[in-house]
C-alpha cells in the first residue's frame, strides 16, 4: 500500500509539509473512543476466531461492555501506543488460507498495559513482523483493529529495507551506541553507489541521504495510520524508540494541542558524538514537538539536554524535581525512569511444566559445576567476545576453576546485518573453540555457546541454575537480563517444585558500567568490559563470594526489581504525561516554520497587545513612576546598521526624565562607555550597563537591577505606583519575572499600574507586547506628550538629585550630570 504523498518525498525531506494539510486543525470530526471488547488470545483471518480465553461470541454484552458505561456525548481518554512493531505474532495458516494472530507475551509494549488505568483504552499502531500481500492488508487491518485494538502499518518492502536496515540500523543504532562513521574514501564511495543495504555495515560510509529520506517517509506512513484512528481532543499518543524520531513533528503539525509522549529505549550519546549526525537539528526539533521525553538514565537525559543547549541554544530548568525545556512557550518535560520486567509473566514461567523438565535436565548436565550465564543479542555492541576473553583470563589466572566453572553464552538471533556482524560472530566462535581446546577436559567444556533462538521457558531454566550472570555490553540502552535473572533466582511465590534451587535465595551479577540498568543495581559488581583483567577478577569475586553476602545482595536487588516493574514504569510515565499536558487547552497556540523547523508557539491567554490609551491614562494619574527600558531591539531595531539612538529617541527620553515624578533607567547589555557616549545628552537618565554588571557585579541579571531600583525608590519613602518595563530578548525575561513579583513583596504601591511589555509576539513572562521598535517609540512619545510642555525648574533639579542619591549599587554617578554606570 503506497502513501498518497510518496512522490513528494524530496519536498517533504527538504521542508515542504504542504501535503499534510492546514496547520490549524485535523480536518476530522470529533468522535468518541472505540468500544472495548474482550480480546481473544488467538485469531485467524479470514475464518473463525480461535478463542483461548473462554469468550462466547454469542453473548451480545461482549461487544461493548465497557463503552456502555461511558455517556455517548463524552469521549473517554485513550492511549495510542506507536512503535516500529506491533506486539503481535502473525503466522500464515498451514493451509495457506488466511492468517493466525496472537499476542507476543514477551513484548514490552503489551506488558506496559498493566500500568495503564483500567478506564483508559489502549490502541497499538505499528508494523507486523510478516509480509502481508497487498490484497489481504485491508482485511487484516480491520480484523486486528476489531479484535486486538491494533492498527497495522504496511511499508513497501523496498522502503522498509531502506528505513530499517539503511537508516535505523546503519546510521542511528551505531551512532547512539557511540560508534562514529569512520570510513576510507574507497569504502565511502562504494557505500554511496551501492543500491542495496544488505551487506552494509554500520559506520562504514558517508551519510546516506536517501536512507534519511526513506526514514522520513516511513515515519509519515506511521503518521497517516495514527491519523486514521485518532481523536485528537481526547487521545494521548506514546511514541517508542529511535525508529520514529521524526513522527512527533508530523503529529504536532497536524494537531497543535495533541498530547504526545516519547520514550527512547536506546542510549542517547554525548553531544560530541551526536553532533556528527548531519540531521542532528532535525531530530532534536522533532523530539521537542513532544510534551514529554523519557530516558532510562540520567546520563542519557543529560546528553540530550546538552545537545539541545549546544546545538539549539535551549536551556533547561529544574523545579521541584521536574526537568523541563522552554521551547517557544511550551514546556517539554524530561522523564528519567528505567523500565522494569513483567513480574507476573516471569513468575508464571517458573511454574510451567516444561520449565521443570528442562531445569532437571540442566541440573543433571551441570552437576558439580559453577555456571556463569550470558544472555545477549548477537550484536557488535554486546561485548560477547570481551566476556569470553575475560572468562579465559579467569581460568588461566585462577586454575582452581578449571574443570569446575562453565560459561553458558546464549546468543539471540541478530536483528541487523552486515559485514561487521559476520566478523564478530566468527570471532566469538573462534574464541569459544580456543577456550574449549585449551581448558577442556573429558566430559567438560568450559564454554557452552548456544547460537540459536532460545524459548522463554528454556531461558528461565538457565537463569535458575546460574550462580552468576555476566553482562559485558560496551553500550546498551537498558538490558533487562539481570532483572530477569534476579526474579528467576527468587523463584515463584508459593512454589514447591522438587527441582527448585534449595537453600537461601541468592544471585550474583557482573555488569558493564555502560548499560542502563547498572545504576539501579547497587549490589552488582560493575566493570569496564574493555579491561579484560579486571572483568576476570570480577567474575572470580562473584562466584567466590561468601554465601551470606550473595544472599544479602540478592535480597536488595529483588526488592528493587519487584517494586519497579514494567507496570510501575508505564504508570509513572502516563502520570507525568498528563501533568505535562495539563495546560494544553489554556494557551493560545499556532504553528510556524517549515519542515523539521516546524514548532508550535504557545502563549498565555492573557498575553495581549499593549493598549496605548490604557497606558497613557495610567501614566497621567500616577504620582511616582519607574520606567525601565532595554536598548537593542527595543529602542533601536536589531537589524539596524546604525546602532546609535535617533534624535527622536533622545528627545523622548529627555522629556520623560524632566518630569520629577519619573525615574527612567536604561538597562542594557552594552558597555558603559558606549552607552555613556550615546546618551551624554540625557544627564538625568539612569544607566545600568552590561546587564547590570556595572552596578552590582558578577552574576547579577537585569531582574536584580530592576528590583534594586524599585527598592531604592521605596527606601526614599515614595513607592512607585506606575511601572513600565520594556525589553525584547532572553535577558529581559528575568526583569519581567522580577517585576511581576514585586507587588507580592510590597515593593511598590498597593494599587500600582504594572506594564511588563516585550517586543514582538513570542512566548514571554511579560503580559503585554508591542509589534516592533517603531511602536515602542510611538508609545514612549505618547507618554512624553502627556508629561506636559512646562515643568518647573526646581522639579528638574529635584529629579537630578534623586537620581544621584539612589543607592542601587557599589558604583554610582558622581553628579547629576553623569549617567549612572557611565563615565
mmCIF file with all atom_site columns, C-alpha atoms in Angstrom, residues 12 22 24 65 78 100-101 196 219 258 311 346 348 451 491 498 710 721 725 769 776 823:
data_model
loop_
_atom_site.group_PDB
_atom_site.id
_atom_site.type_symbol
_atom_site.label_atom_id
_atom_site.label_alt_id
_atom_site.label_comp_id
_atom_site.label_asym_id
_atom_site.label_entity_id
_atom_site.label_seq_id
_atom_site.pdbx_PDB_ins_code
_atom_site.Cartn_x
_atom_site.Cartn_y
_atom_site.Cartn_z
_atom_site.occupancy
_atom_site.B_iso_or_equiv
_atom_site.pdbx_formal_charge
_atom_site.auth_seq_id
_atom_site.auth_comp_id
_atom_site.auth_asym_id
_atom_site.auth_atom_id
_atom_site.pdbx_PDB_model_num
ATOM 1  C CA . UNK A 1 12  ? 8.979   16.528  2.354  1.00 0.00 ? 12  UNK A CA 1
ATOM 2  C CA . UNK A 1 22  ? -3.517  23.149  7.160  1.00 0.00 ? 22  UNK A CA 1
ATOM 3  C CA . UNK A 1 24  ? -4.756  24.798  12.474 1.00 0.00 ? 24  UNK A CA 1
ATOM 4  C CA . UNK A 1 65  ? -19.495 -3.722  27.779 1.00 0.00 ? 65  UNK A CA 1
ATOM 5  C CA . UNK A 1 78  ? -7.408  6.693   25.169 1.00 0.00 ? 78  UNK A CA 1
ATOM 6  C CA . UNK A 1 100 ? -3.325  -16.618 12.640 1.00 0.00 ? 100 UNK A CA 1
ATOM 7  C CA . UNK A 1 101 ? -2.567  -13.868 15.130 1.00 0.00 ? 101 UNK A CA 1
ATOM 8  C CA . UNK A 1 196 ? 21.415  -2.295  -1.569 1.00 0.00 ? 196 UNK A CA 1
ATOM 9  C CA . UNK A 1 219 ? 7.570   7.877   9.691  1.00 0.00 ? 219 UNK A CA 1
ATOM 10 C CA . UNK A 1 258 ? -2.216  16.745  20.746 1.00 0.00 ? 258 UNK A CA 1
ATOM 11 C CA . UNK A 1 311 ? 23.056  22.994  19.032 1.00 0.00 ? 311 UNK A CA 1
ATOM 12 C CA . UNK A 1 346 ? 8.282   -14.408 34.752 1.00 0.00 ? 346 UNK A CA 1
ATOM 13 C CA . UNK A 1 348 ? 4.141   -17.827 35.681 1.00 0.00 ? 348 UNK A CA 1
ATOM 14 C CA . UNK A 1 451 ? 23.744  -19.652 18.909 1.00 0.00 ? 451 UNK A CA 1
ATOM 15 C CA . UNK A 1 491 ? 11.517  -18.418 42.334 1.00 0.00 ? 491 UNK A CA 1
ATOM 16 C CA . UNK A 1 498 ? 11.155  -30.506 43.588 1.00 0.00 ? 498 UNK A CA 1
ATOM 17 C CA . UNK A 1 710 ? 12.413  49.856  42.888 1.00 0.00 ? 710 UNK A CA 1
ATOM 18 C CA . UNK A 1 721 ? 2.535   53.436  41.503 1.00 0.00 ? 721 UNK A CA 1
ATOM 19 C CA . UNK A 1 725 ? 9.338   47.659  31.766 1.00 0.00 ? 725 UNK A CA 1
ATOM 20 C CA . UNK A 1 769 ? 3.605   43.107  23.680 1.00 0.00 ? 769 UNK A CA 1
ATOM 21 C CA . UNK A 1 776 ? 7.729   51.249  21.289 1.00 0.00 ? 776 UNK A CA 1
ATOM 22 C CA . UNK A 1 823 ? 31.885  57.721  32.501 1.00 0.00 ? 823 UNK A CA 1
#
